[in-house]
Amino acid sequence: MNKAATTAKTAPKVGPDVIKEPSMLKQKAMIDANFKLLATANEEGRKVSSTFVPGNLNELQMCFDLNCNFPEINALQNGMRKKSGRLIMEAERNGQSEDVCTYVKSDLGMIMQGNIGPTGDKLPDPDVLLLSYTGCFTFMKWFELVREKYDCETIMLHVPYQADGKITQNMRDYVVKQLKEEVIPTLERVSGVKFDIDRLRQYMVESAKAEDDLVWILQSAKNTPSPIDAFFGGVYYIGPIFTAFRGTEAATEYYRTLRGEIEQRLANGQGPVTPEGNFGKERFRLVVEGTPNYTNFREFWKMFYDEGAVVVASTYTKVGGVYDFGFRHDPDNPIESLADYCLGCYTNLSLPARIRMLTSYMEDYQADGLLVNSVKSCNSFSAGQLLMLREIEKRTGKPGAFIETDLVDPRYFSAANVKNRLESYFQMLEQKNATQAA
Amino acid sequence: MDCFIGIDLGSTTTKAVVMDQNFQVLGRGITNSRSNYDVAAEVAKQEALLNTRFHLFRQSLSSVSALDGQLDDFLDQLVRDFRLEQFLEQLADLERTCISNATADRFGGDTEALHEALGEVFRRLTIEAPDQFAPGAQRKSDFFRDIAGSRYLAVGEAVAGESGLSFDYVLNVYDRSIIDVENRISEETLSDKLMRALDRTFVAFDDLSAASHAVRAPVRAVLDTVLAETYVIGTGYGRARLPFSKEHIRSEILCHGLGAHVMYPDTATVLDIGGQDTKAIQIDGSGIVENFQMNDRCAAGCGRYLGYIADEMNLGLHELGPLALRSTRKVRINSTCTVFAGAELRDRLSLGEAREDILAGLHRAIILRAISILSRSGGIRDQFTFTGGVANNGAAVKALKQLIKENYGDLTINIDPDSIYTGALGAATFARRATDGDGDEGPATTTEH
Amino acid sequence: MPLQETQQETLKETVENIVDRCQALFDDLDFTVVKEWKAANPGGKAIGFLPIYVPREIIHAAGMLPVGILGGGDQLEVIHGDAYYQSYICRIPRSTIELGLTGRLDSLDGMLFPSICDVIRNLSGMWQLLFKDKYVKYFDVPQTYRDDIAGTFYIHELQTLREDLAELAGREITDDDLRRSIAVYNENRATIEELYRLRAGLPWQAPTSELYLLLRAGMVLPVEEHTQLLRDYMVATSVEERPRRDNCRVVVNGVFCEQPPLGLIKSLEMAGCYVVDDDFLLVTRWLLDDVPTDGDPLDNLSKAFLHHSAATSAKYEPDKANKGRFLIDQVRNSGAEGVIFAAPSFCDPALLDRPMLQDALSRDDIPYTAFKYAENTGQLQAIREQAGTFADSIKLWSA
């Protein structure tokens, strides 16, 4: 066997020393602080709400001094910390089907095992379950299930689906009325705090500032090379604004810092930051549809940056709010803009609307291809993705790839399988590019 | 001479193709994939190089007048004799390994009896070995594990019975030893083994004894020709585990696409159904991949499913297709899920449905899965090339042709009997192209055999 | 209607005749009966709808034929549909797409996709993309129940549907049209309730496999004809002596969307379980009381939906204490001895709801068993055995 061929490929290891920039440290501090706040909430008499990321009413909840717990975030954090597998099995041992959403099972398993959160801090018993039924049917069942375990109020905020690709006045009125007549009065009762609309306006001023910066950050990927990875990196960028920090000055500050860092990278002509340092040469630009896998997040990311593949746009970074087509929280119409925010979240959009969005990303961000990461857990995302792929391939003439994993169930991440497909895909893109260049 | 080699490390078999400077295929080799991927790749490559030698023998012996009219028979005999030599060598290795594994700490007071029994088993296996390789002898496969394994079981049981020793002991020793033997590469040179084989062949062709020199000289010359491994490319599901650097590895998608193009230049759509996965590939006029899809996470409907069904029905894998072709009634099987298929199978058999009808339904179910993967990749275009192990199954081919006709109309459907080598052929072609400097491959280096 | 008179009218209709007719309708995946209806009603339109509930009254009031689409069952070979779905998604959307792509639904002028779950919701978008010339509507229903909030929203949605269908029909749908249609469906619902009461009382006289086929016939026949068919059946079966078995009595829950194969339904009875209530074809029994035929028809439909409709997994239960109540009432009112949870594989609503319903049953000491199926489940042996064991255990329990 010849020498070149026998240069053994040593298994690359993801090093423990992850490169951190100031914005990352800041974010980590923010998230840790929120977990600490939650850990002491029950004892210190602060009221707690549990709620979902899509369609969350963070500014409104802050008006009632509620501490906010996000079961989805707990699930994904448990996934990243390799704790979700055993929690899911715990839920399955207690009667949950293996067929259903693993976010739900991870959460239920965690509650059954004493509700110790991902950071090891105890999570509080909620005072209210704020069920924002936005873009996901399973949310409804999730809180019905969680409700069985607690003696607290559940508020249903039913957000109609944008089936025809637009928000009608009827939908908006319905959500606004629910907010005014059901959500706000219930939150007043639970918290004992009187609603002050000016306080809501003030939070929304902050929301809009952060949203401006977030949009700038995500759109910086239109540059070549892209200074960010809009999926793996993007997952971190959306952290504060999709959760307990939208509307806070801390979030505004975070996004200002992050923007500054990216402006610098752009000026230096640098690519994204990866857990192993700077990105090498940008070889492929991809748009990603679907959620990440959290149990093997870094291993998954590495399969991309090792090959020079950068994600320039993703839909996952729009699940907690679609801002890049102009929507901002509006201090002048705070309740209405909350309604429009809820109605506009990505998974509340029709399939044709999602296809239009992805097609525009493919074009505006000059992508070489579309990658769909289809997760077993999330039918809201996944059902129809194969048709979306086909349709977008047809409209853009760019080839797509399809891989299957799960959000937080490690049993559904087959590294060899995923790598095989990704490698095949990248080699195909390379071969095509080489042929076109020739 | 310069050789360009492609190796396709599949989940069940590993294949190699040797190509010359002019893109001409010289030899092919196949072996069963095993726990040690390096060995599987090496064995497949050696087999392909051996096959190349025979290709060269044929070229140089074609001008030997003494062989006029019997060249084919002569070479066939030589192959059999060579296989026998190979078998005997490995059998001897197996005997040594078995003896060394039959230790007193495991078998206590029975150790000595076991050694005696093993000696007898291998004596009989060695005596009967030539019959296994006689002209017209039916072998289950050419892999050592398969031939030796089945005979060892039969002879071992007889010997154990005669000697009053527990058959489990005999079996246990074998199980401990076979993997080691299978994963060892022969240290003896090819030439020595081949010259011994040639001696045997001359015994069979005693009328040629006068022409011995005329035959031996060109064979010797071929054996003295250095086959340089100018460039090697690995592919297949196990490629990541090959000890190759990155530029010597190509995805099986690219290799299958190119391999199908080399076999049938007008190919537009390729379907490959292998043991572990199903691939649908769209290629352009130069064999460049435009799109592909593989079976999803659920491996239902792959070749392995047929293996499972064969086990369930207590049939050999190769018996399934012919049996299914005898079907007279359409039966629809709904489960391509291997977990449920067995149960559905038993349910239907108990309802009195005919085995061949159920089998035909199962083949159609597999092909339906393939059709949906093809559809995801962009459909079926003219010409269509079907490759992989399942392409050798007549019932699967029949179902596929029917479904294509119903859904895509009349298309040219190519199925090469050697289609199992498609991936390796593509890899060899990439290896040959790499040295033209039209790729970004590193400099070629050479080792000699 | 006096029994005597009805009997005379329909003496020639036997149970076998009626069931054969329903079976033929069930087996016909080409919806010939819909084509025949359209041929007999020139200009008439047919509107398909998926489970669980759509207000068929509005379709009817537009002079159209509502057609229930329940997947392809176990007799349809899915050739194209699998290309659209991953292995972890249930069967009904793939076979429904198969029906569409193979032209079997060409006779339908539109499709309604109720808000059952994310899969069916997304299927509405797929339909928009795949069948561009058809009317497609995702029919969103409220998950909150105040008349002044949810009612206003829902009435508006009903009004939109009314306007869309009026446009398709080329004529206005008046309030009186709606009132008449409401009356026709009230009658149908009442007749179905009568059939359910008959089965609960004498389950051997109205076996569930027959009741199911009768309900399925209602998915493709004009409602008036269906009501008559149900009446004919009840008369016919009342004059036949049918073999009675020593079966236990169960409620089947979870079968509201993807349908179990008919063989599975028959298997339950053969295994020793009389089904005395169920959630098959909820659209026929969704509204629990008569909808008033005076006053504002859309307001009436809305109030019926918000306050007098069935409970199911796809519908939010605002009061924790009421979770499972509807099912327990079904058990009590039908005199059932246990519950069989039958859910389609990968059915999020049914499978996520199940543990809560099971807990509620446990609190009331109602035994249950559970399994999964698919519309094309090919082997029923395991299910037969499970149902048989369940039946035996109930008998032991009550002995």
PDB file of C-alpha atoms in Angstrom, chain A residues 94-101 104 131 133 135-138 140-142 144-145 147-152 154-161 163-164 168 170-171 174 177-178 181-182 347-352 354-355 374-377 379-387 390-391 395 402 404-405, chain C residues 80 82-89 115-119 121-130 132 136-138 140-146 148-154 156-157 160 312-320 323 344-349 351-356 358-359 363 372:
ATOM      1  CA  ASN A  94     -43.617   5.993  33.126  1.00  0.00           C
ATOM      2  CA  GLY A  95     -45.904   5.459  30.195  1.00  0.00           C
ATOM      3  CA  GLN A  96     -44.841   7.914  27.509  1.00  0.00           C
ATOM      4  CA  SER A  97     -44.678   6.409  24.039  1.00  0.00           C
ATOM      5  CA  GLU A  98     -41.344   6.055  22.269  1.00  0.00           C
ATOM      6  CA  ASP A  99     -43.033   7.670  19.263  1.00  0.00           C
ATOM      7  CA  VAL A 100     -43.569  11.139  20.705  1.00  0.00           C
ATOM      8  CA  CYS A 101     -41.591  14.376  21.078  1.00  0.00           C
ATOM      9  CA  VAL A 104     -41.629  16.675  26.248  1.00  0.00           C
ATOM     10  CA  LEU A 131     -49.249  27.960  27.233  1.00  0.00           C
ATOM     11  CA  TYR A 133     -49.918  27.550  21.471  1.00  0.00           C
ATOM     12  CA  GLY A 135     -46.757  26.782  15.703  1.00  0.00           C
ATOM     13  CA  CYS A 136     -46.736  23.523  17.602  1.00  0.00           C
ATOM     14  CA  PHE A 137     -49.626  21.314  18.522  1.00  0.00           C
ATOM     15  CA  THR A 138     -47.535  19.337  20.982  1.00  0.00           C
ATOM     16  CA  MET A 140     -50.766  21.961  24.218  1.00  0.00           C
ATOM     17  CA  LYS A 141     -50.349  18.339  25.264  1.00  0.00           C
ATOM     18  CA  TRP A 142     -47.057  19.189  26.954  1.00  0.00           C
ATOM     19  CA  GLU A 144     -51.653  19.406  29.920  1.00  0.00           C
ATOM     20  CA  LEU A 145     -49.143  16.781  31.019  1.00  0.00           C
ATOM     21  CA  ARG A 147     -50.278  20.586  34.657  1.00  0.00           C
ATOM     22  CA  GLU A 148     -51.011  17.148  36.124  1.00  0.00           C
ATOM     23  CA  LYS A 149     -47.961  17.553  38.327  1.00  0.00           C
ATOM     24  CA  TYR A 150     -48.664  21.037  39.674  1.00  0.00           C
ATOM     25  CA  ASP A 151     -51.465  22.850  41.325  1.00  0.00           C
ATOM     26  CA  CYS A 152     -51.303  26.071  39.358  1.00  0.00           C
ATOM     27  CA  THR A 154     -52.705  27.297  33.074  1.00  0.00           C
ATOM     28  CA  ILE A 155     -53.295  30.061  30.576  1.00  0.00           C
ATOM     29  CA  MET A 156     -53.981  29.015  27.005  1.00  0.00           C
ATOM     30  CA  LEU A 157     -53.004  31.596  24.425  1.00  0.00           C
ATOM     31  CA  HIS A 158     -54.287  30.139  21.199  1.00  0.00           C
ATOM     32  CA  VAL A 159     -52.404  31.562  18.231  1.00  0.00           C
ATOM     33  CA  PRO A 160     -54.079  30.635  14.933  1.00  0.00           C
ATOM     34  CA  TYR A 161     -51.978  29.182  12.150  1.00  0.00           C
ATOM     35  CA  ALA A 163     -52.328  28.779   6.741  1.00  0.00           C
ATOM     36  CA  ASP A 164     -52.620  31.151   3.832  1.00  0.00           C
ATOM     37  CA  THR A 168     -55.670  38.278   8.992  1.00  0.00           C
ATOM     38  CA  ASN A 170     -59.512  38.155  12.601  1.00  0.00           C
ATOM     39  CA  MET A 171     -56.466  36.264  13.825  1.00  0.00           C
ATOM     40  CA  TYR A 174     -58.489  36.961  18.493  1.00  0.00           C
ATOM     41  CA  LYS A 177     -58.535  39.830  22.883  1.00  0.00           C
ATOM     42  CA  GLN A 178     -57.094  36.779  24.570  1.00  0.00           C
ATOM     43  CA  GLU A 181     -59.131  39.686  28.576  1.00  0.00           C
ATOM     44  CA  GLU A 182     -57.600  36.411  29.631  1.00  0.00           C
ATOM     45  CA  THR A 347     -43.281  27.212  12.718  1.00  0.00           C
ATOM     46  CA  ASN A 348     -46.556  29.086  12.535  1.00  0.00           C
ATOM     47  CA  LEU A 349     -45.965  29.734   8.844  1.00  0.00           C
ATOM     48  CA  SER A 350     -47.494  27.669   6.075  1.00  0.00           C
ATOM     49  CA  LEU A 351     -45.357  25.367   3.986  1.00  0.00           C
ATOM     50  CA  PRO A 352     -45.529  27.604   0.912  1.00  0.00           C
ATOM     51  CA  ARG A 354     -41.537  28.523   4.487  1.00  0.00           C
ATOM     52  CA  ILE A 355     -40.502  27.560   0.973  1.00  0.00           C
ATOM     53  CA  SER A 374     -35.126  16.474   9.913  1.00  0.00           C
ATOM     54  CA  VAL A 375     -35.768  15.657  13.548  1.00  0.00           C
ATOM     55  CA  LYS A 376     -37.949  12.835  14.701  1.00  0.00           C
ATOM     56  CA  SER A 377     -39.357  14.895  17.559  1.00  0.00           C
ATOM     57  CA  ASN A 379     -43.559  17.156  13.250  1.00  0.00           C
ATOM     58  CA  SER A 380     -44.264  20.859  13.033  1.00  0.00           C
ATOM     59  CA  PHE A 381     -40.891  21.259  11.367  1.00  0.00           C
ATOM     60  CA  SER A 382     -40.548  17.859   9.755  1.00  0.00           C
ATOM     61  CA  ALA A 383     -43.847  16.913   8.155  1.00  0.00           C
ATOM     62  CA  GLY A 384     -43.537  18.168   4.605  1.00  0.00           C
ATOM     63  CA  GLN A 385     -39.806  18.846   4.586  1.00  0.00           C
ATOM     64  CA  LEU A 386     -39.230  16.386   1.754  1.00  0.00           C
ATOM     65  CA  LEU A 387     -41.629  18.313  -0.431  1.00  0.00           C
ATOM     66  CA  ARG A 390     -37.882  19.140  -3.734  1.00  0.00           C
ATOM     67  CA  GLU A 391     -39.634  22.448  -4.348  1.00  0.00           C
ATOM     68  CA  ARG A 395     -36.811  26.850  -7.754  1.00  0.00           C
ATOM     69  CA  PHE A 402     -31.525  15.408   3.812  1.00  0.00           C
ATOM     70  CA  GLU A 404     -32.244  12.686  10.088  1.00  0.00           C
ATOM     71  CA  THR A 405     -31.456  13.140  13.755  1.00  0.00           C
TER      72      THR A 405
ATOM     73  CA  HIS C  80     -45.649   7.792  -4.321  1.00  0.00           C
ATOM     74  CA  ASP C  82     -43.708   7.444   0.953  1.00  0.00           C
ATOM     75  CA  ALA C  83     -41.451   9.774  -0.990  1.00  0.00           C
ATOM     76  CA  TYR C  84     -42.957  12.660   0.982  1.00  0.00           C
ATOM     77  CA  TYR C  85     -42.627  11.359   4.497  1.00  0.00           C
ATOM     78  CA  GLN C  86     -39.990  10.234   6.919  1.00  0.00           C
ATOM     79  CA  SER C  87     -40.389   6.875   8.589  1.00  0.00           C
ATOM     80  CA  TYR C  88     -41.398   8.442  11.913  1.00  0.00           C
ATOM     81  CA  ILE C  89     -44.560  10.027  10.580  1.00  0.00           C
ATOM     82  CA  SER C 115     -56.586  21.389  12.992  1.00  0.00           C
ATOM     83  CA  ILE C 116     -55.835  17.918  14.316  1.00  0.00           C
ATOM     84  CA  CYS C 117     -52.086  18.011  14.638  1.00  0.00           C
ATOM     85  CA  ASP C 118     -48.966  19.430  13.009  1.00  0.00           C
ATOM     86  CA  VAL C 119     -48.822  16.683  10.388  1.00  0.00           C
ATOM     87  CA  ARG C 121     -51.766  21.051   9.398  1.00  0.00           C
ATOM     88  CA  ASN C 122     -48.665  20.832   7.212  1.00  0.00           C
ATOM     89  CA  LEU C 123     -50.469  18.542   4.809  1.00  0.00           C
ATOM     90  CA  SER C 124     -52.730  21.498   4.031  1.00  0.00           C
ATOM     91  CA  GLY C 125     -49.686  23.378   2.764  1.00  0.00           C
ATOM     92  CA  MET C 126     -48.532  20.381   0.784  1.00  0.00           C
ATOM     93  CA  TRP C 127     -51.941  20.193  -0.791  1.00  0.00           C
ATOM     94  CA  GLN C 128     -51.684  23.868  -1.776  1.00  0.00           C
ATOM     95  CA  LEU C 129     -48.416  23.070  -3.516  1.00  0.00           C
ATOM     96  CA  LEU C 130     -49.376  19.770  -5.111  1.00  0.00           C
ATOM     97  CA  LYS C 132     -52.792  24.158  -7.212  1.00  0.00           C
ATOM     98  CA  VAL C 136     -57.647  24.155  -0.066  1.00  0.00           C
ATOM     99  CA  LYS C 137     -58.409  25.377   3.400  1.00  0.00           C
ATOM    100  CA  TYR C 138     -56.848  24.741   6.742  1.00  0.00           C
ATOM    101  CA  ASP C 140     -58.639  26.314  12.305  1.00  0.00           C
ATOM    102  CA  VAL C 141     -60.879  25.872  15.304  1.00  0.00           C
ATOM    103  CA  PRO C 142     -60.507  27.692  18.604  1.00  0.00           C
ATOM    104  CA  GLN C 143     -58.779  26.105  21.563  1.00  0.00           C
ATOM    105  CA  THR C 144     -60.348  28.581  23.962  1.00  0.00           C
ATOM    106  CA  TYR C 145     -64.033  28.694  24.677  1.00  0.00           C
ATOM    107  CA  ARG C 146     -65.418  32.147  25.474  1.00  0.00           C
ATOM    108  CA  ASP C 148     -66.971  36.839  23.040  1.00  0.00           C
ATOM    109  CA  ILE C 149     -63.388  35.850  22.199  1.00  0.00           C
ATOM    110  CA  ALA C 150     -63.157  32.375  20.669  1.00  0.00           C
ATOM    111  CA  GLY C 151     -66.717  32.586  19.380  1.00  0.00           C
ATOM    112  CA  THR C 152     -66.060  35.811  17.528  1.00  0.00           C
ATOM    113  CA  PHE C 153     -62.939  34.316  15.972  1.00  0.00           C
ATOM    114  CA  TYR C 154     -64.674  31.086  15.059  1.00  0.00           C
ATOM    115  CA  HIS C 156     -65.446  34.728  11.414  1.00  0.00           C
ATOM    116  CA  GLU C 157     -63.705  31.549  10.263  1.00  0.00           C
ATOM    117  CA  THR C 160     -64.891  32.879   5.562  1.00  0.00           C
ATOM    118  CA  THR C 312     -60.680  14.430  22.050  1.00  0.00           C
ATOM    119  CA  SER C 313     -56.917  14.610  22.128  1.00  0.00           C
ATOM    120  CA  ALA C 314     -56.803  17.340  19.533  1.00  0.00           C
ATOM    121  CA  LYS C 315     -58.889  19.658  21.668  1.00  0.00           C
ATOM    122  CA  TYR C 316     -57.631  21.589  24.660  1.00  0.00           C
ATOM    123  CA  GLU C 317     -59.192  20.800  28.012  1.00  0.00           C
ATOM    124  CA  PRO C 318     -59.045  24.005  30.032  1.00  0.00           C
ATOM    125  CA  ASP C 319     -59.962  22.403  33.316  1.00  0.00           C
ATOM    126  CA  LYS C 320     -57.515  19.893  34.718  1.00  0.00           C
ATOM    127  CA  LYS C 323     -59.357  15.659  31.906  1.00  0.00           C
ATOM    128  CA  PRO C 344     -51.926   4.963  15.339  1.00  0.00           C
ATOM    129  CA  SER C 345     -48.148   4.715  15.504  1.00  0.00           C
ATOM    130  CA  PHE C 346     -46.559   8.164  15.684  1.00  0.00           C
ATOM    131  CA  CYS C 347     -49.878   9.845  16.457  1.00  0.00           C
ATOM    132  CA  ASP C 348     -48.769  12.669  18.724  1.00  0.00           C
ATOM    133  CA  PRO C 349     -52.211  13.735  19.996  1.00  0.00           C
ATOM    134  CA  LEU C 351     -50.144   9.058  22.343  1.00  0.00           C
ATOM    135  CA  LEU C 352     -49.483  12.176  24.408  1.00  0.00           C
ATOM    136  CA  ASP C 353     -53.039  12.170  25.709  1.00  0.00           C
ATOM    137  CA  ARG C 354     -53.031   8.525  26.621  1.00  0.00           C
ATOM    138  CA  PRO C 355     -51.114   8.639  29.930  1.00  0.00           C
ATOM    139  CA  MET C 356     -53.468  11.326  31.254  1.00  0.00           C
ATOM    140  CA  GLN C 358     -55.107   6.222  31.711  1.00  0.00           C
ATOM    141  CA  ASP C 359     -54.480   7.999  35.002  1.00  0.00           C
ATOM    142  CA  ARG C 363     -58.527   6.772  39.606  1.00  0.00           C
ATOM    143  CA  LYS C 372     -50.648   0.825  18.476  1.00  0.00           C
TER     144      LYS C 372
END
